[in-house]
Tab-separated table of C-alpha atoms and ligand atoms in Angstrom:
chain	number	residue	atom	x	y	z
A	1	MET	CA	-2.856	6.681	10.741
A	2	HIS	CA	-4.739	9.032	13.095
A	3	LYS	CA	-5.436	8.209	16.791
A	4	ILE	CA	-8.904	7.755	17.568
A	5	ASN	CA	-10.570	8.068	20.874
A	6	ILE	CA	-14.152	7.561	22.044
A	7	THR	CA	-15.568	9.904	24.303
A	8	GLN	CA	-18.838	10.023	26.148
A	9	LYS	CA	-18.594	13.916	27.424
A	10	ILE	CA	-19.585	16.813	25.353
A	11	THR	CA	-16.410	19.121	25.533
A	12	GLU	CA	-17.674	22.597	24.289
A	13	ASN	CA	-14.191	23.704	23.765
A	14	HIS	CA	-13.082	21.778	20.764
A	15	HIS	CA	-13.855	21.706	16.885
A	16	TRP	CA	-16.944	19.702	16.117
A	17	VAL	CA	-17.855	17.622	13.000
A	18	LEU	CA	-21.651	17.356	13.161
A	19	PRO	CA	-23.014	14.697	10.433
A	20	VAL	CA	-26.439	15.198	9.476
A	21	PHE	CA	-28.614	13.024	7.286
A	22	GLU	CA	-31.022	14.815	4.720
A	23	ASN	CA	-33.878	12.952	6.528
A	24	ASP	CA	-33.156	14.228	9.718
A	25	LEU	CA	-32.502	17.819	8.810
A	26	SER	CA	-35.852	19.172	10.099
A	27	GLN	CA	-35.018	17.583	13.640
A	28	PHE	CA	-31.519	18.537	13.859
A	29	GLU	CA	-31.071	20.987	16.750
A	30	PHE	CA	-29.022	23.558	15.270
A	31	LYS	CA	-29.249	26.087	18.099
A	32	LYS	CA	-27.827	23.577	20.356
A	33	TRP	CA	-24.862	22.113	18.589
A	34	THR	CA	-23.983	25.379	16.560
A	35	GLY	CA	-25.401	28.330	18.722
A	36	LEU	CA	-26.640	29.368	15.454
A	37	PRO	CA	-29.939	28.899	13.486
A	38	GLN	CA	-30.164	26.538	10.537
A	39	PRO	CA	-28.007	27.995	7.593
A	40	TYR	CA	-30.448	27.938	4.746
A	41	GLU	CA	-28.292	26.719	2.086
A	42	PHE	CA	-27.302	23.671	3.943
A	43	LYS	CA	-29.142	20.785	2.436
A	44	ALA	CA	-27.599	17.789	3.952
A	45	GLU	CA	-26.483	16.400	0.501
A	46	ILE	CA	-23.944	13.591	0.627
A	47	GLY	CA	-20.538	15.239	1.152
A	48	GLU	CA	-21.870	18.699	1.730
A	49	ILE	CA	-19.554	20.492	4.213
A	50	ASN	CA	-20.568	23.861	5.728
A	51	THR	CA	-18.205	25.745	7.921
A	52	LEU	CA	-19.408	27.735	10.675
A	53	ILE	CA	-17.863	30.439	12.575
A	54	HIS	CA	-19.959	31.790	15.638
A	55	PRO	CA	-18.339	34.559	17.517
A	56	GLY	CA	-19.307	33.153	20.708
A	57	PHE	CA	-17.420	29.841	20.183
A	58	GLU	CA	-13.739	30.015	19.896
A	59	LYS	CA	-13.475	26.779	17.783
A	60	LYS	CA	-14.918	25.677	14.645
A	61	ARG	CA	-18.302	23.802	13.812
A	62	TRP	CA	-18.476	21.747	10.351
A	63	LEU	CA	-22.053	20.672	9.390
A	64	LEU	CA	-21.396	17.326	7.118
A	65	GLY	CA	-24.148	16.336	4.824
A	66	LEU	CA	-24.560	12.485	4.736
A	67	GLY	CA	-27.519	12.405	2.089
A	68	LYS	CA	-30.449	9.977	2.506
A	69	ARG	CA	-30.327	7.985	5.460
A	70	ASN	CA	-30.049	4.195	3.902
A	71	GLY	CA	-27.879	2.166	5.859
A	72	ALA	CA	-24.002	3.184	5.631
A	73	GLU	CA	-23.870	3.449	1.766
A	74	GLN	CA	-20.915	5.751	0.652
A	75	LEU	CA	-20.324	7.486	3.878
A	76	ILE	CA	-16.512	6.871	3.962
A	77	GLN	CA	-15.821	9.531	1.519
A	78	PRO	CA	-17.681	12.270	3.409
A	79	PHE	CA	-15.996	11.578	6.654
A	80	ARG	CA	-12.549	11.118	4.956
A	81	LYS	CA	-13.087	14.473	3.072
A	82	VAL	CA	-14.023	16.550	6.174
A	83	ILE	CA	-10.982	15.813	8.360
A	84	TYR	CA	-8.665	15.460	5.111
A	85	GLN	CA	-9.985	19.161	4.427
A	86	ASN	CA	-8.993	20.487	7.620
A	87	LEU	CA	-5.831	18.766	8.825
A	88	LYS	CA	-4.058	21.958	9.479
A	89	VAL	CA	-6.555	23.151	12.095
A	90	GLY	CA	-5.187	22.745	15.319
A	91	GLY	CA	-6.482	21.304	18.609
A	92	LYS	CA	-8.825	18.413	18.885
A	93	MET	CA	-11.646	17.590	16.325
A	94	VAL	CA	-14.554	15.715	17.874
A	95	VAL	CA	-17.011	13.911	15.666
A	96	LYS	CA	-20.733	13.624	16.747
A	97	ALA	CA	-21.819	10.007	16.239
A	98	ASP	CA	-24.295	9.430	19.035
A	99	LEU	CA	-27.187	8.540	16.732
A	100	PHE	CA	-25.189	6.203	14.594
A	101	THR	CA	-25.997	2.301	14.311
A	102	GLU	CA	-23.284	0.229	14.308
A	103	GLU	CA	-23.003	-0.113	10.728
A	104	GLN	CA	-22.847	3.401	10.574
A	105	LEU	CA	-20.286	4.153	13.049
A	106	GLU	CA	-17.943	1.738	11.537
A	107	VAL	CA	-17.927	3.432	8.346
A	108	CYS	CA	-17.577	6.782	9.936
A	109	MET	CA	-14.632	5.436	11.900
A	110	ILE	CA	-13.038	3.880	8.678
A	111	GLY	CA	-13.576	7.093	6.964
A	112	LEU	CA	-11.741	9.115	9.689
A	113	LEU	CA	-8.928	6.934	9.793
A	114	MET	CA	-8.577	7.092	6.173
A	115	SER	CA	-8.064	10.489	6.245
A	116	GLY	CA	-4.888	9.987	7.619
A	117	TYR	CA	-3.295	7.815	4.806
A	118	GLN	CA	0.003	9.372	3.530
A	119	ILE	CA	1.579	8.260	0.742
A	120	LYS	CA	5.138	6.802	1.286
A	121	ALA	CA	7.239	9.396	-0.382
A	122	ILE	CA	10.596	8.621	-1.728
A	123	LYS	CA	12.064	12.448	-1.664
A	124	LYS	CA	14.456	14.663	0.250
A	125	ASP	CA	11.803	16.992	1.241
A	126	LYS	CA	9.130	14.977	2.965
A	127	GLN	CA	6.222	16.467	4.480
A	128	GLU	CA	5.990	15.438	8.219
A	129	SER	CA	2.887	13.712	9.263
A	130	GLU	CA	0.475	15.976	11.451
A	131	ILE	CA	-0.466	13.637	14.086
A	132	LYS	CA	-4.160	14.356	14.804
A	133	THR	CA	-6.210	13.135	17.648
A	134	ILE	CA	-9.909	12.788	16.591
A	135	GLU	CA	-12.403	12.238	19.043
A	136	ILE	CA	-15.794	10.516	18.574
A	137	TYR	CA	-18.881	11.540	20.679
A	138	ALA	CA	-20.380	7.755	20.578
A	139	PRO	CA	-22.002	7.017	24.104
A	140	GLN	CA	-23.203	3.729	22.126
A	141	SER	CA	-22.088	0.510	24.203
A	142	PHE	CA	-20.890	-0.982	21.053
A	143	ALA	CA	-18.272	2.013	20.199
A	144	LYS	CA	-15.217	0.180	21.761
A	145	LYS	CA	-15.800	-2.799	19.783
A	146	ILE	CA	-16.328	-1.171	16.635
A	147	LEU	CA	-13.583	1.071	16.854
A	148	GLN	CA	-11.022	-2.134	17.175
A	149	LYS	CA	-12.539	-3.475	13.903
A	150	ALA	CA	-12.466	-0.227	11.995
A	151	VAL	CA	-8.834	0.040	12.778
A	152	THR	CA	-8.111	-3.397	11.652
A	153	ILE	CA	-9.807	-2.772	8.396
A	154	ALA	CA	-8.081	0.665	7.954
A	155	LYS	CA	-4.750	-1.039	8.495
A	156	ALA	CA	-5.435	-3.777	6.056
A	157	CYS	CA	-6.486	-1.052	3.438
A	158	PHE	CA	-3.225	0.706	4.195
A	159	SER	CA	-1.198	-2.057	3.321
A	160	ALA	CA	-2.812	-2.677	0.019
A	161	MET	CA	-2.609	1.067	-0.729
A	162	ASP	CA	1.075	1.261	0.203
A	163	LEU	CA	1.905	-2.022	-1.912
A	164	VAL	CA	-0.033	-0.361	-5.021
A	165	ASN	CA	1.428	2.758	-4.780
A	166	MET	CA	5.324	1.578	-4.335
A	167	PRO	CA	7.125	1.732	-7.548
A	168	SER	CA	7.922	-1.473	-9.556
A	169	ASN	CA	11.488	-1.158	-9.009
A	170	TYR	CA	10.797	-1.533	-5.216
A	171	LYS	CA	7.864	-4.325	-5.287
A	172	THR	CA	9.606	-7.211	-6.855
A	173	PRO	CA	7.837	-10.573	-6.853
A	174	GLN	CA	10.547	-11.303	-4.191
A	175	TYR	CA	9.915	-8.352	-2.343
A	176	LEU	CA	6.201	-9.383	-2.227
A	177	SER	CA	6.988	-12.743	-0.803
A	178	GLU	CA	9.035	-11.238	1.725
A	179	TYR	CA	6.218	-8.407	2.816
A	180	VAL	CA	3.581	-11.422	3.050
A	181	LYS	CA	5.834	-13.361	4.962
A	182	SER	CA	6.203	-11.067	7.599
A	183	ALA	CA	2.781	-9.995	7.463
A	184	GLY	CA	2.054	-13.747	7.897
A	185	GLN	CA	4.101	-13.514	11.433
A	186	GLU	CA	2.541	-10.502	12.587
A	187	GLN	CA	-1.083	-11.484	12.153
A	188	GLY	CA	-1.058	-15.122	12.142
A	189	PHE	CA	-1.246	-16.661	8.926
A	190	ASP	CA	1.035	-19.383	7.292
A	191	VAL	CA	2.891	-18.407	4.003
A	192	ARG	CA	4.523	-20.551	1.354
A	193	VAL	CA	6.246	-19.200	-1.664
A	194	ILE	CA	7.296	-21.480	-4.643
A	195	LYS	CA	9.984	-19.655	-6.759
A	196	GLY	CA	12.920	-20.538	-9.165
A	197	ALA	CA	12.981	-24.307	-10.253
A	198	ALA	CA	10.319	-25.144	-7.880
A	199	LEU	CA	7.977	-23.415	-10.240
A	200	LEU	CA	8.325	-26.015	-12.881
A	201	LYS	CA	8.599	-28.721	-10.545
A	202	ASN	CA	4.996	-27.651	-9.493
A	203	LYS	CA	3.851	-27.361	-12.953
A	204	LEU	CA	3.127	-23.575	-12.447
A	205	HIS	CA	4.302	-23.341	-16.257
A	206	ALA	CA	1.906	-20.479	-17.181
A	207	LEU	CA	3.179	-17.948	-14.312
A	208	HIS	CA	6.919	-19.197	-15.182
A	209	GLU	CA	6.427	-18.334	-18.930
A	210	VAL	CA	4.810	-14.841	-18.124
A	211	GLY	CA	7.778	-14.173	-15.823
A	212	LYS	CA	10.570	-15.683	-17.585
A	213	GLY	CA	11.596	-12.317	-19.414
A	214	SER	CA	12.249	-10.235	-16.347
A	215	GLU	CA	15.548	-10.721	-13.806
A	216	ASN	CA	13.038	-10.253	-11.256
A	217	GLU	CA	11.849	-13.971	-10.928
A	218	PRO	CA	8.336	-14.854	-10.490
A	219	ALA	CA	6.796	-15.956	-7.130
A	220	PHE	CA	3.791	-17.954	-6.397
A	221	ILE	CA	2.681	-16.988	-2.837
A	222	ILE	CA	0.428	-19.107	-0.859
A	223	MET	CA	-1.309	-17.687	2.202
A	224	GLU	CA	-3.387	-19.683	4.722
A	225	TYR	CA	-5.393	-18.934	7.830
A	226	LYS	CA	-7.493	-21.343	9.724
A	227	ALA	CA	-9.445	-20.272	12.607
A	228	ALA	CA	-8.977	-22.231	15.982
A	229	LYS	CA	-12.584	-23.338	16.389
A	230	LYS	CA	-14.571	-24.878	13.618
A	231	PRO	CA	-14.404	-22.675	10.334
A	232	VAL	CA	-17.726	-21.770	9.028
A	233	ALA	CA	-16.676	-21.718	5.278
A	234	LYS	CA	-13.385	-22.510	3.382
A	235	ILE	CA	-12.707	-19.426	1.297
A	236	GLY	CA	-10.110	-19.056	-1.542
A	237	LEU	CA	-8.877	-15.910	-2.970
A	238	VAL	CA	-6.567	-15.382	-5.980
A	239	GLY	CA	-5.185	-11.864	-6.848
A	240	LYS	CA	-3.392	-10.904	-10.242
A	241	GLY	CA	0.227	-10.220	-9.078
A	242	ILE	CA	2.070	-8.534	-12.045
A	243	THR	CA	4.077	-6.081	-10.500
A	244	PHE	CA	4.885	-4.326	-13.723
A	245	ASP	CA	2.716	-4.813	-17.098
A	246	THR	CA	5.113	-3.541	-20.140
A	247	GLY	CA	2.759	-5.590	-22.334
A	248	GLY	CA	5.797	-7.692	-22.898
A	249	ILE	CA	6.925	-8.415	-26.696
A	250	SER	CA	3.087	-6.879	-27.430
A	251	LEU	CA	4.585	-3.765	-25.766
A	252	LYS	CA	2.249	-1.263	-24.251
A	253	ASN	CA	1.715	2.154	-25.822
A	254	PRO	CA	4.150	4.247	-23.295
A	255	THR	CA	1.446	6.879	-22.727
A	256	ASN	CA	0.602	6.143	-18.823
A	257	MET	CA	2.371	2.953	-19.199
A	258	HIS	CA	3.736	3.879	-15.455
A	259	TYR	CA	0.317	3.161	-14.099
A	260	MET	CA	1.015	-0.327	-14.909
A	261	LYS	CA	2.765	-0.544	-11.422
A	262	SER	CA	-0.573	-0.772	-10.009
A	263	ASP	CA	-1.247	-4.266	-12.202
A	264	MET	CA	-0.803	-6.129	-8.856
A	265	ALA	CA	-3.573	-4.297	-7.193
A	266	GLY	CA	-5.710	-7.764	-7.078
A	267	ALA	CA	-2.686	-9.437	-5.083
A	268	ALA	CA	-2.624	-6.330	-2.710
A	269	ALA	CA	-6.572	-6.901	-1.875
A	270	VAL	CA	-6.201	-10.555	-1.177
A	271	ILE	CA	-3.000	-9.615	0.982
A	272	GLY	CA	-5.380	-6.868	2.644
A	273	VAL	CA	-8.021	-9.395	3.411
A	274	MET	CA	-5.782	-11.915	4.594
A	275	GLN	CA	-4.153	-9.453	7.391
A	276	ALA	CA	-7.931	-8.372	8.174
A	277	ALA	CA	-9.288	-11.742	8.581
A	278	ALA	CA	-6.458	-13.063	10.727
A	279	GLU	CA	-6.450	-10.044	12.968
A	280	LEU	CA	-10.163	-10.067	13.246
A	281	LYS	CA	-9.641	-13.650	13.873
A	282	LEU	CA	-12.747	-14.653	11.758
A	283	PRO	CA	-14.099	-18.191	11.867
A	284	ILE	CA	-13.293	-19.232	8.470
A	285	HIS	CA	-10.495	-21.282	6.641
A	286	LEU	CA	-9.245	-18.600	4.341
A	287	ILE	CA	-6.465	-19.324	1.496
A	288	GLY	CA	-4.967	-16.635	-0.404
A	289	ILE	CA	-3.049	-16.966	-3.598
A	290	VAL	CA	-1.042	-14.544	-5.354
A	291	PRO	CA	0.794	-15.391	-8.628
A	292	ALA	CA	3.551	-12.791	-8.888
A	293	ALA	CA	5.475	-11.742	-12.013
A	294	GLU	CA	6.939	-8.872	-13.887
A	295	ASN	CA	5.653	-8.852	-17.484
A	296	ALA	CA	9.021	-7.493	-19.333
A	297	VAL	CA	10.446	-7.411	-22.689
A	298	GLY	CA	13.696	-9.179	-23.289
A	299	SER	CA	15.314	-11.884	-24.982
A	300	LYS	CA	14.012	-14.443	-22.757
A	301	ALA	CA	10.442	-13.326	-22.853
A	302	TYR	CA	7.615	-15.373	-24.065
A	303	ARG	CA	6.432	-14.231	-27.479
A	304	PRO	CA	3.008	-14.010	-29.607
A	305	GLY	CA	2.461	-17.335	-31.060
A	306	ASP	CA	4.213	-19.615	-28.302
A	307	ILE	CA	1.996	-22.266	-27.003
A	308	ILE	CA	2.589	-22.867	-23.340
A	309	GLN	CA	1.809	-25.281	-20.608
A	310	SER	CA	-0.463	-24.630	-17.719
A	311	TYR	CA	-0.924	-26.051	-14.285
A	312	SER	CA	-4.202	-27.228	-15.178
A	313	GLY	CA	-2.740	-29.526	-17.847
A	314	LYS	CA	-4.433	-27.419	-20.780
A	315	THR	CA	-2.326	-25.827	-23.259
A	316	ILE	CA	-2.556	-22.039	-24.055
A	317	GLU	CA	-1.790	-20.436	-27.238
A	318	VAL	CA	-0.300	-17.146	-26.409
A	319	ILE	CA	-1.618	-14.467	-29.287
A	320	ASP	CA	-0.905	-11.438	-27.384
A	321	THR	CA	1.583	-11.190	-24.377
A	322	ASP	CA	-0.087	-8.175	-22.956
A	323	ALA	CA	-2.904	-10.348	-22.041
A	324	GLU	CA	-0.646	-11.799	-19.428
A	325	GLY	CA	-2.879	-11.531	-16.138
A	326	ARG	CA	-5.437	-14.398	-17.219
A	327	LEU	CA	-2.402	-16.525	-17.661
A	328	VAL	CA	-1.000	-16.110	-14.280
A	329	LEU	CA	-4.469	-16.323	-12.835
A	330	ALA	CA	-5.012	-19.686	-14.924
A	331	ASP	CA	-2.469	-21.152	-12.752
A	332	GLY	CA	-3.485	-19.634	-9.617
A	333	LEU	CA	-7.167	-20.843	-10.039
A	334	ALA	CA	-6.259	-24.039	-10.984
A	335	TYR	CA	-3.904	-24.875	-8.193
A	336	MET	CA	-6.132	-23.656	-5.659
A	337	THR	CA	-9.204	-25.819	-6.794
A	338	LYS	CA	-6.622	-28.690	-7.339
A	339	ASN	CA	-5.195	-28.243	-3.645
A	340	TYR	CA	-7.635	-26.609	-1.643
A	341	SER	CA	-11.334	-27.209	-3.179
A	342	PRO	CA	-12.724	-24.136	-1.409
A	343	ASP	CA	-16.380	-23.514	-0.900
A	344	TYR	CA	-16.050	-20.126	-2.602
A	345	LEU	CA	-13.424	-19.214	-5.127
A	346	ILE	CA	-13.046	-15.442	-5.648
A	347	ASP	CA	-10.075	-13.615	-7.947
A	348	LEU	CA	-9.458	-10.197	-8.269
A	349	ALA	CA	-7.539	-8.808	-11.103
A	350	THR	CA	-6.708	-5.456	-13.144
A	351	LEU	CA	-7.495	-7.520	-16.047
A	352	THR	CA	-8.852	-5.665	-18.971
A	353	GLY	CA	-8.936	-2.081	-20.271
A	354	SER	CA	-12.282	-3.380	-21.602
A	355	CYS	CA	-13.930	-3.469	-18.273
A	356	ILE	CA	-12.923	0.444	-18.050
A	357	ALA	CA	-14.523	1.040	-21.216
A	358	THR	CA	-17.670	-0.619	-20.261
A	359	LEU	CA	-18.192	0.541	-16.379
A	360	GLY	CA	-15.612	3.284	-16.122
A	361	TYR	CA	-14.133	4.130	-12.647
A	362	THR	CA	-17.041	3.622	-10.676
A	363	ALA	CA	-17.718	-0.073	-10.292
A	364	ALA	CA	-15.818	-3.229	-11.107
A	365	GLY	CA	-16.896	-5.825	-13.313
A	366	LEU	CA	-18.353	-9.001	-11.591
A	367	PHE	CA	-18.637	-12.489	-13.198
A	368	THR	CA	-20.156	-15.480	-11.673
A	369	GLN	CA	-22.618	-18.232	-12.446
A	370	ASN	CA	-23.703	-18.431	-8.968
A	371	GLU	CA	-26.787	-16.307	-8.365
A	372	GLU	CA	-26.640	-16.135	-4.535
A	373	LEU	CA	-23.143	-15.128	-4.797
A	374	ALA	CA	-23.812	-12.455	-7.142
A	375	SER	CA	-26.486	-10.837	-4.896
A	376	GLU	CA	-24.144	-11.231	-1.689
A	377	LEU	CA	-21.181	-9.552	-3.472
A	378	TYR	CA	-23.455	-6.593	-5.157
A	379	GLN	CA	-25.040	-6.034	-1.774
A	380	SER	CA	-21.505	-5.879	-0.046
A	381	GLY	CA	-20.697	-3.334	-2.765
A	382	ARG	CA	-23.510	-0.955	-2.051
A	383	ILE	CA	-22.638	-1.229	1.576
A	384	THR	CA	-19.032	-0.468	1.642
A	385	GLY	CA	-19.080	1.728	-1.482
A	386	GLU	CA	-16.600	-0.432	-3.397
A	387	LYS	CA	-19.568	-1.332	-6.154
A	388	ASN	CA	-19.540	-3.942	-8.788
A	389	TRP	CA	-22.082	-4.639	-11.666
A	390	ARG	CA	-22.620	-7.876	-13.097
A	391	LEU	CA	-21.430	-8.822	-16.816
A	392	PRO	CA	-22.692	-12.168	-18.456
A	393	LEU	CA	-20.559	-15.462	-18.606
A	394	TRP	CA	-22.714	-17.015	-21.486
A	395	ASP	CA	-21.147	-19.718	-23.269
A	396	ASP	CA	-22.028	-17.427	-26.533
A	397	TYR	CA	-18.614	-15.879	-25.934
A	398	LYS	CA	-16.532	-19.028	-25.432
A	399	SER	CA	-15.956	-19.921	-29.172
A	400	GLN	CA	-13.988	-16.638	-29.399
A	401	MET	CA	-10.986	-18.292	-27.415
A	402	GLN	CA	-10.875	-21.440	-29.473
A	403	SER	CA	-7.167	-22.139	-30.388
A	404	ASP	CA	-6.659	-24.521	-33.784
A	405	MET	CA	-3.383	-25.683	-31.999
A	406	ALA	CA	-3.912	-25.633	-28.304
A	407	ASP	CA	-6.897	-26.017	-25.712
A	408	ILE	CA	-7.564	-22.441	-25.763
A	409	LYS	CA	-6.147	-18.831	-26.813
A	410	ASN	CA	-5.430	-15.797	-24.433
A	411	LEU	CA	-7.111	-13.362	-26.852
A	412	SER	CA	-10.394	-13.310	-28.423
A	413	SER	CA	-10.877	-13.461	-32.108
A	414	LEU	CA	-12.981	-10.444	-32.134
A	415	PRO	CA	-12.031	-6.900	-30.727
A	416	VAL	CA	-15.312	-6.730	-28.640
A	417	ALA	CA	-16.669	-8.004	-25.289
A	418	GLY	CA	-12.902	-8.017	-23.771
A	419	ALA	CA	-13.576	-8.046	-20.433
A	420	ILE	CA	-16.378	-10.990	-20.749
A	421	THR	CA	-14.019	-13.086	-22.991
A	422	ALA	CA	-11.241	-12.600	-20.294
A	423	ALA	CA	-13.509	-14.173	-17.776
A	424	LYS	CA	-14.447	-17.036	-20.069
A	425	PHE	CA	-10.868	-17.682	-20.351
A	426	LEU	CA	-10.550	-17.839	-16.370
A	427	GLU	CA	-13.588	-19.857	-16.477
A	428	ALA	CA	-11.747	-22.899	-18.155
A	429	PHE	CA	-9.354	-22.958	-15.224
A	430	THR	CA	-11.938	-23.205	-12.345
A	431	GLU	CA	-12.945	-26.880	-13.044
A	432	ASN	CA	-16.424	-25.692	-13.148
A	433	HIS	CA	-16.344	-24.488	-9.469
A	434	SER	CA	-19.946	-24.027	-8.557
A	435	ALA	CA	-19.203	-20.828	-6.319
A	436	TRP	CA	-16.499	-18.909	-8.581
A	437	ALA	CA	-16.559	-15.240	-8.875
A	438	HIS	CA	-14.308	-13.140	-10.985
A	439	LEU	CA	-13.793	-9.275	-10.208
A	440	ASP	CA	-12.450	-7.255	-12.750
A	441	ILE	CA	-10.868	-4.197	-10.733
A	442	ALA	CA	-8.993	-2.663	-13.820
A	443	GLY	CA	-10.977	0.841	-13.354
A	444	VAL	CA	-11.396	1.245	-9.261
A	445	SER	CA	-8.086	0.290	-7.744
A	446	PHE	CA	-6.029	2.871	-9.032
A	447	THR	CA	-7.860	6.247	-9.712
A	448	ASP	CA	-7.773	10.049	-9.434
A	449	SER	CA	-8.496	11.401	-5.892
A	450	GLU	CA	-8.933	14.788	-4.156
A	451	TYR	CA	-6.009	13.531	-1.929
A	452	LEU	CA	-3.120	13.425	-4.411
A	453	LYS	CA	-1.933	15.229	-7.703
A	454	SER	CA	-1.946	11.836	-9.591
A	455	ARG	CA	-3.702	8.711	-9.569
A	456	SER	CA	-3.473	6.630	-6.623
A	457	ALA	CA	-4.512	3.284	-4.775
A	458	THR	CA	-8.015	2.622	-3.439
A	459	ALA	CA	-7.476	-0.704	-1.840
A	460	TYR	CA	-10.416	-1.851	-3.532
A	461	GLY	CA	-11.787	-5.253	-2.512
A	462	VAL	CA	-10.295	-5.320	0.947
A	463	ARG	CA	-13.600	-3.739	2.574
A	464	LEU	CA	-15.818	-5.348	-0.153
A	465	LEU	CA	-14.639	-9.038	0.748
A	466	THR	CA	-13.966	-8.560	4.368
A	467	HIS	CA	-17.656	-7.378	4.615
A	468	TRP	CA	-18.879	-10.415	2.586
A	469	MET	CA	-16.720	-12.731	4.584
A	470	LEU	CA	-18.262	-11.187	8.108
A	471	GLY	CA	-21.536	-12.050	6.418
A	472	LYS	CA	-20.636	-15.585	6.529
A	473	CYS	CA	-19.606	-15.517	9.996
B	1	LIG	N1	-3.152	-4.695	-16.867
B	1	LIG	C1	-3.925	-4.862	-18.099
B	1	LIG	C2	-5.173	-4.455	-18.115
B	1	LIG	C3	-5.353	-2.814	-17.711
B	1	LIG	C4	-5.677	-1.863	-18.285
B	1	LIG	C5	-5.514	-2.384	-16.067
B	1	LIG	C6	-5.581	-0.289	-17.880
B	1	LIG	C7	-5.794	-1.171	-15.498
B	1	LIG	C8	-5.883	-0.220	-16.674
B	1	LIG	C9	-4.149	-6.058	-18.932
B	1	LIG	O1	-3.123	-6.978	-18.597
B	1	LIG	C10	-3.844	-5.871	-20.445
B	1	LIG	O2	-3.082	-5.466	-20.906
B	1	LIG	N2	-5.243	-6.027	-20.908
B	1	LIG	C11	-5.338	-5.864	-22.168
B	1	LIG	C12	-5.804	-7.289	-22.894
B	1	LIG	C13	-5.875	-7.246	-24.166
B	1	LIG	C14	-4.192	-7.560	-24.805
B	1	LIG	C15	-6.747	-8.494	-24.709
B	1	LIG	C16	-6.003	-4.487	-22.330
B	1	LIG	O3	-7.176	-4.595	-22.009
B	1	LIG	O4	-5.992	-4.201	-23.285
B	2	LIG	ZN1	-1.048	-6.845	-19.864
B	3	LIG	ZN1	-1.890	-6.664	-16.672
């Protein structure tokens, strides 16, 4: 991670990044900050970068467009990009942030920190990281406090990204358990893992069924953080932790199957949020549950047509073993409601291809019957740039999940509205929780980026939920 310092001095002899909002373009003192008149082609559109080379200045000046000034929306990418594109430039970079509000300064810092993310390569010829010091010109009194918060959030994002990018032969459910245990010790939250014979003793049948085809045994990971002073809310988070999804006996098409290492991005987000909340010492009671399993093919694997038990007591007819995420979440959600009764219950899951077909790679699908929670999560999405868009949970879709032989089946009778029918399935395991929300993050957690050749992790959910929780504090 880049080192960031805050400075209150204007030092001429450094590179400077000069962010400009569209609305402020006419007032921006180009002469003062660049020694040059306003370049006519620079419109300050979001993400626009204009490199200025002035004979009188040894160092560079970059104008960075931030678009319309409306809060802090979408500002992470531009800051991440301007540093990332210029990582090779020697010397110190100073970012002018003297006019920023608290909110804008925070996203600016997170973006600058993100530009230093390096994927953990497993190869002989590794690129050495270039340690860069970035200075932020921010005389505002709140700058130091905001920097601390930004570093904590960026660190949590880096953890989530590392976990999602890690290959599945490394990140077994067992590995995830150990990772979470040491994170808990470091950041200050409790961790308990149910695995092996204890899974069945604890009636976590659905998780056991999904994981039993793999020699990497499933694990049910429970994390708990409780503020020392009276918590303002009890929040339960559940993250889908499929460490690899072959589809099981209902085998997936091999094209792009390697992307299915990212099928634990919901779990990674929950782990990241736990880390951030504990390190920020938020005045809440936070429980995170990760049902982790590998959905493998083998003689021990569960089959299409099987009828399985679940933690809730409801039986499930398995029509398709590739609809495994909802099965492990069924146990996660039911365990959470029965044992913790949280005020808010939120799950994150790379659940359906249908959600990608609906919203693409831009927004997560948001499902909740709670109007207030819907609008809070939507707003946090807009502010953090981790966008989500609500889809319905009407009972019209419920009948498609009815089974003749079991209480419910795991695949809809119709090949339409797959993201919605998946959410209806999950709803059956929430005991009608009045503040439950489901985020289908299949399209937004592992995407193309300008930073790498292949798809990579985004840590979607970490900033969204941290921001949402901060709103409760
Ligand atoms: N992990 C997948 C969903 C997914 C697909 C995530 C593409 C990210 C990218 C999930 O377990 C799955 O296989 N879903 C099936 C459900 C179907 C069998 C009802 C799907 O969406 O095709
Ligand atoms: Zn699947
Ligand atoms: Zn899956």
